[in-house]
Tab-separated table of C-alpha atoms and ligand atoms in Angstrom:
chain	number	residue	atom	x	y	z
A	1	UNK	CA	-32.801	43.261	27.964
A	2	UNK	CA	-34.664	41.823	30.928
A	3	UNK	CA	-37.535	40.972	28.587
A	4	UNK	CA	-35.546	39.457	25.727
A	5	UNK	CA	-33.208	37.305	27.800
A	6	UNK	CA	-35.755	34.608	28.743
A	7	UNK	CA	-36.828	34.356	25.101
A	8	UNK	CA	-33.223	33.940	23.980
A	9	UNK	CA	-32.670	31.293	26.593
A	10	UNK	CA	-35.829	29.470	25.522
A	11	UNK	CA	-34.695	29.607	21.895
A	12	UNK	CA	-31.298	28.175	22.799
A	13	UNK	CA	-32.895	25.370	24.749
A	14	UNK	CA	-35.089	24.360	21.838
A	15	UNK	CA	-32.167	24.361	19.399
A	16	UNK	CA	-29.611	22.596	21.572
A	17	UNK	CA	-30.357	18.875	21.866
A	18	UNK	CA	-31.113	17.722	25.378
A	19	UNK	CA	-28.759	14.739	24.987
A	20	UNK	CA	-25.137	14.128	24.154
A	21	UNK	CA	-24.702	13.327	20.490
A	22	UNK	CA	-23.509	9.857	19.545
A	23	UNK	CA	-19.862	10.285	18.546
A	24	UNK	CA	-19.142	8.383	15.337
A	25	UNK	CA	-15.670	8.026	13.814
A	26	UNK	CA	-15.333	6.460	10.370
A	27	UNK	CA	-12.339	5.549	8.246
A	28	UNK	CA	-13.979	6.986	5.084
A	29	UNK	CA	-15.959	10.140	4.408
A	30	UNK	CA	-18.506	7.944	2.604
A	31	UNK	CA	-19.416	6.206	5.858
A	32	UNK	CA	-19.485	9.547	7.715
A	33	UNK	CA	-21.879	10.895	5.081
A	34	UNK	CA	-24.192	7.894	5.453
A	35	UNK	CA	-23.948	8.091	9.270
A	36	UNK	CA	-24.879	11.794	9.079
A	37	UNK	CA	-27.872	11.010	6.864
A	38	UNK	CA	-29.100	8.191	9.105
A	39	UNK	CA	-28.125	9.756	12.430
A	40	UNK	CA	-29.350	13.281	11.727
A	41	UNK	CA	-29.264	15.598	14.752
A	42	UNK	CA	-28.439	12.819	17.189
A	43	UNK	CA	-25.048	11.999	15.686
A	44	UNK	CA	-21.725	13.717	15.116
A	45	UNK	CA	-19.589	11.935	12.520
A	46	UNK	CA	-15.886	12.421	11.801
A	47	UNK	CA	-13.908	10.747	9.007
A	48	UNK	CA	-10.220	9.968	9.470
A	49	UNK	CA	-9.392	9.708	5.738
A	50	UNK	CA	-10.490	12.547	3.502
A	51	UNK	CA	-12.034	11.789	0.137
A	52	UNK	CA	-9.052	13.176	-1.784
A	53	UNK	CA	-6.608	10.823	0.000
A	54	UNK	CA	-5.672	7.265	-0.909
A	55	UNK	CA	-7.788	5.265	1.574
A	56	UNK	CA	-5.085	2.575	1.785
A	57	UNK	CA	-2.409	4.980	2.975
A	58	UNK	CA	-3.659	7.472	5.529
A	59	UNK	CA	-1.223	9.485	7.602
A	60	UNK	CA	-2.110	9.033	11.272
A	61	UNK	CA	-2.430	12.254	13.269
A	62	UNK	CA	-2.418	12.670	17.075
A	63	UNK	CA	-5.877	14.280	16.797
A	64	UNK	CA	-7.221	10.950	15.477
A	65	UNK	CA	-6.388	9.269	18.804
A	66	UNK	CA	-8.371	11.895	20.697
A	67	UNK	CA	-11.361	11.434	18.354
A	68	UNK	CA	-11.166	7.659	18.765
A	69	UNK	CA	-10.875	7.899	22.557
A	70	UNK	CA	-14.236	9.720	22.651
A	71	UNK	CA	-15.990	7.621	19.993
A	72	UNK	CA	-19.137	5.626	20.704
A	73	UNK	CA	-19.006	4.011	17.285
A	74	UNK	CA	-16.178	3.306	14.825
A	75	UNK	CA	-17.153	2.367	11.263
A	76	UNK	CA	-14.506	0.761	9.056
A	77	UNK	CA	-14.420	-0.696	5.544
A	78	UNK	CA	-12.627	-3.809	6.782
A	79	UNK	CA	-11.003	-6.269	4.312
A	80	UNK	CA	-7.725	-4.758	5.553
A	81	UNK	CA	-8.311	-1.382	3.889
A	82	UNK	CA	-7.271	0.315	7.145
A	83	UNK	CA	-4.539	-2.173	8.127
A	84	UNK	CA	-1.751	0.329	7.450
A	85	UNK	CA	-2.790	2.941	10.003
A	86	UNK	CA	-5.837	2.155	12.138
A	87	UNK	CA	-4.932	-0.739	14.527
A	88	UNK	CA	-2.226	1.226	16.427
A	89	UNK	CA	-4.580	4.220	16.684
A	90	UNK	CA	-7.318	2.051	18.225
A	91	UNK	CA	-4.744	0.701	20.719
A	92	UNK	CA	-3.579	4.171	21.649
A	93	UNK	CA	-7.137	5.455	22.080
A	94	UNK	CA	-7.608	3.010	25.013
A	95	UNK	CA	-11.296	2.876	24.089
A	96	UNK	CA	-12.444	-0.712	24.569
A	97	UNK	CA	-15.873	-0.078	22.997
A	98	UNK	CA	-14.439	0.440	19.522
A	99	UNK	CA	-12.080	-2.536	19.393
A	100	UNK	CA	-12.972	-5.240	16.834
A	101	UNK	CA	-15.818	-7.254	18.340
A	102	UNK	CA	-16.779	-4.407	20.693
A	103	UNK	CA	-20.264	-2.855	20.801
A	104	UNK	CA	-18.961	0.278	19.085
A	105	UNK	CA	-17.106	-1.428	16.210
A	106	UNK	CA	-18.905	-1.770	12.894
A	107	UNK	CA	-17.291	-3.459	9.892
A	108	UNK	CA	-19.323	-1.993	7.025
A	109	UNK	CA	-18.409	-4.847	4.668
A	110	UNK	CA	-20.651	-7.403	6.380
A	111	UNK	CA	-23.699	-8.079	4.248
A	112	UNK	CA	-22.265	-6.181	1.262
A	113	UNK	CA	-21.566	-7.639	-2.155
A	114	UNK	CA	-17.778	-8.119	-1.965
A	115	UNK	CA	-16.022	-8.911	-5.230
A	116	UNK	CA	-12.714	-10.648	-5.953
A	117	UNK	CA	-12.695	-12.653	-2.745
A	118	UNK	CA	-9.679	-14.976	-2.872
A	119	UNK	CA	-10.487	-18.655	-3.158
A	120	UNK	CA	-7.090	-20.106	-2.222
A	121	UNK	CA	-4.613	-19.270	0.498
A	122	UNK	CA	-4.264	-15.548	1.110
A	123	UNK	CA	-0.761	-14.187	0.563
A	124	UNK	CA	0.471	-10.662	0.168
A	125	UNK	CA	2.435	-11.670	-2.924
A	126	UNK	CA	3.944	-8.658	-4.645
A	127	UNK	CA	2.358	-6.201	-2.265
A	128	UNK	CA	-1.269	-6.729	-3.273
A	129	UNK	CA	-3.288	-4.451	-0.980
A	130	UNK	CA	-6.563	-6.333	-1.608
A	131	UNK	CA	-5.814	-9.666	0.092
A	132	UNK	CA	-9.371	-10.459	1.259
A	133	UNK	CA	-11.412	-9.177	-1.666
A	134	UNK	CA	-11.942	-5.733	-3.123
A	135	UNK	CA	-12.320	-3.169	-0.319
A	136	UNK	CA	-13.764	-0.391	-2.536
A	137	UNK	CA	-17.246	-1.925	-2.333
A	138	UNK	CA	-19.036	1.275	-1.208
A	139	UNK	CA	-19.022	2.340	-4.868
A	140	UNK	CA	-22.156	0.305	-5.588
A	141	UNK	CA	-25.207	2.197	-4.242
A	142	UNK	CA	-26.809	-1.117	-3.319
A	143	UNK	CA	-23.932	-1.673	-0.908
A	144	UNK	CA	-24.507	1.892	0.319
A	145	UNK	CA	-28.053	0.857	1.175
A	146	UNK	CA	-26.793	-2.202	3.096
A	147	UNK	CA	-24.289	-0.020	4.960
A	148	UNK	CA	-26.982	2.547	5.847
A	149	UNK	CA	-29.221	-0.200	7.262
A	150	UNK	CA	-26.355	-1.593	9.342
A	151	UNK	CA	-25.518	1.872	10.686
A	152	UNK	CA	-29.179	2.580	11.543
A	153	UNK	CA	-29.487	-0.741	13.380
A	154	UNK	CA	-26.300	-0.148	15.347
A	155	UNK	CA	-27.224	3.432	16.255
A	156	UNK	CA	-30.598	2.222	17.521
A	157	UNK	CA	-28.795	-0.290	19.731
A	158	UNK	CA	-26.365	2.284	21.114
A	159	UNK	CA	-29.021	5.003	21.488
A	160	UNK	CA	-32.448	3.309	21.815
A	161	UNK	CA	-34.185	6.655	22.483
A	162	UNK	CA	-33.391	7.625	18.885
A	163	UNK	CA	-34.736	4.436	17.251
A	164	UNK	CA	-37.763	6.063	15.607
A	165	UNK	CA	-35.655	8.941	14.332
A	166	UNK	CA	-33.039	6.593	12.863
A	167	UNK	CA	-35.734	4.544	11.147
A	168	UNK	CA	-37.301	7.670	9.615
A	169	UNK	CA	-33.921	9.037	8.498
A	170	UNK	CA	-33.017	5.672	6.978
A	171	UNK	CA	-36.258	5.593	4.997
A	172	UNK	CA	-35.577	9.111	3.677
A	173	UNK	CA	-32.006	8.153	2.722
A	174	UNK	CA	-33.165	5.008	0.929
A	175	UNK	CA	-35.780	6.980	-1.022
A	176	UNK	CA	-33.156	9.503	-2.141
A	177	UNK	CA	-30.802	6.690	-3.085
A	178	UNK	CA	-33.483	4.876	-5.102
A	179	UNK	CA	-34.169	8.048	-7.103
A	180	UNK	CA	-30.450	8.415	-7.693
A	181	UNK	CA	-30.102	4.833	-8.889
A	182	UNK	CA	-32.726	5.426	-11.560
A	183	UNK	CA	-30.880	8.562	-12.695
A	184	UNK	CA	-27.458	6.865	-12.786
A	185	UNK	CA	-28.651	3.708	-14.496
A	186	UNK	CA	-30.421	5.753	-17.183
A	187	UNK	CA	-27.331	7.921	-17.791
A	188	UNK	CA	-24.988	4.949	-18.261
A	189	UNK	CA	-27.391	2.481	-19.921
A	190	UNK	CA	-26.372	3.547	-23.475
A	191	UNK	CA	-22.795	2.463	-22.724
A	192	UNK	CA	-23.503	-1.015	-21.302
A	193	UNK	CA	-20.619	-3.380	-22.033
A	194	UNK	CA	-18.095	-0.571	-22.629
A	195	UNK	CA	-14.570	-1.465	-21.543
A	196	UNK	CA	-12.545	1.029	-19.531
A	197	UNK	CA	-9.095	1.059	-17.934
A	198	UNK	CA	-8.668	2.335	-14.380
A	199	UNK	CA	-5.510	3.313	-12.527
A	200	UNK	CA	-6.153	1.385	-9.303
A	201	UNK	CA	-8.662	-1.445	-9.029
A	202	UNK	CA	-11.106	0.804	-7.127
A	203	UNK	CA	-14.143	0.361	-9.326
A	204	UNK	CA	-15.245	-3.288	-9.705
A	205	UNK	CA	-18.501	-2.725	-7.779
A	206	UNK	CA	-19.252	0.519	-9.599
A	207	UNK	CA	-18.527	-0.986	-13.023
A	208	UNK	CA	-20.528	-4.155	-12.333
A	209	UNK	CA	-23.501	-2.176	-11.118
A	210	UNK	CA	-23.566	0.065	-14.184
A	211	UNK	CA	-22.738	-2.754	-16.637
A	212	UNK	CA	-19.291	-1.521	-17.600
A	213	UNK	CA	-16.140	-3.636	-17.768
A	214	UNK	CA	-12.593	-3.137	-16.451
A	215	UNK	CA	-10.291	-4.185	-19.293
A	216	UNK	CA	-7.103	-3.485	-17.332
A	217	UNK	CA	-5.330	-1.358	-14.767
A	218	UNK	CA	-2.428	1.090	-14.912
A	219	UNK	CA	-1.071	-0.552	-11.745
A	220	UNK	CA	0.272	-4.064	-12.455
A	221	UNK	CA	-1.219	-5.110	-9.073
A	222	UNK	CA	-3.210	-3.076	-6.549
A	223	UNK	CA	-0.761	-0.893	-4.664
A	224	UNK	CA	2.153	-1.514	-7.085
A	225	UNK	CA	3.211	1.493	-9.224
A	226	UNK	CA	3.173	1.149	-13.031
A	227	UNK	CA	6.171	-0.659	-14.576
A	228	UNK	CA	7.477	-0.005	-18.111
A	229	UNK	CA	6.753	-3.587	-19.280
A	230	UNK	CA	3.182	-3.525	-17.969
A	231	UNK	CA	2.582	-0.081	-19.489
A	232	UNK	CA	3.681	-1.276	-22.952
A	233	UNK	CA	1.322	-4.264	-22.726
A	234	UNK	CA	-1.518	-2.032	-21.561
A	235	UNK	CA	-1.013	0.401	-24.456
A	236	UNK	CA	-1.103	-2.468	-26.988
A	237	UNK	CA	-4.261	-3.913	-25.452
A	238	UNK	CA	-5.988	-0.522	-25.315
A	239	UNK	CA	-5.210	0.222	-28.967
A	240	UNK	CA	-6.447	-3.194	-30.050
A	241	UNK	CA	-9.687	-2.962	-28.060
A	242	UNK	CA	-10.204	0.779	-28.632
A	243	UNK	CA	-10.619	1.563	-24.940
A	244	UNK	CA	-12.203	5.041	-24.755
A	245	UNK	CA	-11.286	6.180	-21.223
A	246	UNK	CA	-8.804	5.747	-18.395
A	247	UNK	CA	-10.238	6.532	-14.979
A	248	UNK	CA	-7.763	7.837	-12.414
A	249	UNK	CA	-8.311	8.441	-8.726
A	250	UNK	CA	-7.369	12.034	-7.714
A	251	UNK	CA	-4.388	11.002	-5.538
A	252	UNK	CA	-2.221	9.198	-8.125
A	253	UNK	CA	0.620	10.552	-10.261
A	254	UNK	CA	-0.753	11.395	-13.697
A	255	UNK	CA	2.453	11.135	-15.758
A	256	UNK	CA	2.210	7.488	-16.831
A	257	UNK	CA	-1.570	7.507	-17.434
A	258	UNK	CA	-1.251	10.788	-19.384
A	259	UNK	CA	1.345	9.150	-21.624
A	260	UNK	CA	-0.876	6.089	-22.073
A	261	UNK	CA	-3.825	8.337	-22.948
A	262	UNK	CA	-1.691	10.204	-25.506
A	263	UNK	CA	-0.493	7.011	-27.166
A	264	UNK	CA	-3.910	5.363	-27.323
A	265	UNK	CA	-6.237	8.321	-27.914
A	266	UNK	CA	-8.189	7.489	-24.741
A	267	UNK	CA	-9.431	10.245	-22.445
A	268	UNK	CA	-7.927	10.495	-18.973
A	269	UNK	CA	-10.761	11.191	-16.566
A	270	UNK	CA	-10.221	12.012	-12.887
A	271	UNK	CA	-12.799	9.869	-11.146
A	272	UNK	CA	-13.675	10.465	-7.519
A	273	UNK	CA	-13.922	7.337	-5.342
A	274	UNK	CA	-15.129	9.026	-2.141
A	275	UNK	CA	-17.283	11.765	-0.739
A	276	UNK	CA	-15.133	14.886	-0.347
A	277	UNK	CA	-12.829	13.960	-3.261
A	278	UNK	CA	-14.054	17.161	-4.917
A	279	UNK	CA	-16.331	19.806	-3.355
A	280	UNK	CA	-19.221	18.724	-5.639
A	281	UNK	CA	-19.187	15.217	-4.106
A	282	UNK	CA	-20.502	16.570	-0.826
A	283	UNK	CA	-22.459	13.482	0.210
A	284	UNK	CA	-22.957	9.848	-0.801
A	285	UNK	CA	-25.640	10.602	-3.399
A	286	UNK	CA	-23.875	13.593	-5.002
A	287	UNK	CA	-20.707	11.473	-5.270
A	288	UNK	CA	-22.480	9.228	-7.784
A	289	UNK	CA	-24.107	12.209	-9.512
A	290	UNK	CA	-20.678	13.734	-10.045
A	291	UNK	CA	-18.948	10.577	-11.314
A	292	UNK	CA	-21.801	9.288	-13.442
A	293	UNK	CA	-22.389	12.621	-15.191
A	294	UNK	CA	-18.710	12.995	-16.013
A	295	UNK	CA	-18.298	9.437	-17.242
A	296	UNK	CA	-21.459	9.561	-19.364
A	297	UNK	CA	-20.301	12.876	-20.887
A	298	UNK	CA	-16.858	11.453	-21.705
A	299	UNK	CA	-18.296	8.301	-23.295
A	300	UNK	CA	-20.860	10.339	-25.265
A	301	UNK	CA	-18.109	12.616	-26.617
A	302	UNK	CA	-15.939	9.631	-27.584
A	303	UNK	CA	-18.807	7.938	-29.357
A	304	UNK	CA	-19.554	11.135	-31.294
A	305	UNK	CA	-16.031	11.178	-32.783
A	306	UNK	CA	-15.647	7.404	-33.204
A	307	UNK	CA	-15.084	6.299	-36.824
B	1	ZN	ZN1	-7.541	-0.559	-3.296
């Protein structure tokens, strides 16, 4: 024992970092995954919303306030995605650093390609939960790249000693992402121009990037549950245009979309919009691998049986 103890101690000292990790809290697991990739050993990231939850409607927990009170950096999607739960939590955390405009507040949407920005006066007519443009923009890997760069820059500001490490991690992440983009584009290229229906309007960035088209939505408006009249119209349109698949996020009720799929012959495909939505989508890159493989397989199968 007297001989091994110093060695053990030395081993522990080499493993344990000699600095306090930067505490990052994110609204989405996607941002936590990117922060982990860019921050590496120097960062500890925690996501408030899990990938299998509707990111618009997150149930606040007391533990979130504690996490926020200790955070050095808060990363949000912005565009009011978090409006329903986050502002009171920030207030209760009494952490001035992470208030909007503070040094520890990062709105990941800045610099990203944001679609469906309103041109006129913004109203919340009929409960539309996308009043300032589509907040699901992380589903284009190019936006993921922009977000990673913003996170790396902010981490370097908050923790200048880690600058070189953040730059190296960012380069590695971007290389992995670029390889992924080639893979995903190749897998979906045969289906360019294909029209799909999605439950919620979560996928405009994803569809644009991979040259697919949203022909309609099961929800009459984002955040509004399906109505009988809208469903009848959707079924007619899908039959006429031979829409092959309906994509549904994992957290919505499947009864109406299942009925629509039955009546139109379309496939109902559970499509994961965030890291952690299924165990296979364990990080930002494997999220796209999972979705793209499943969508390409579904479209291939449909094409094989098409008349
Ligand atoms: Zn939405």
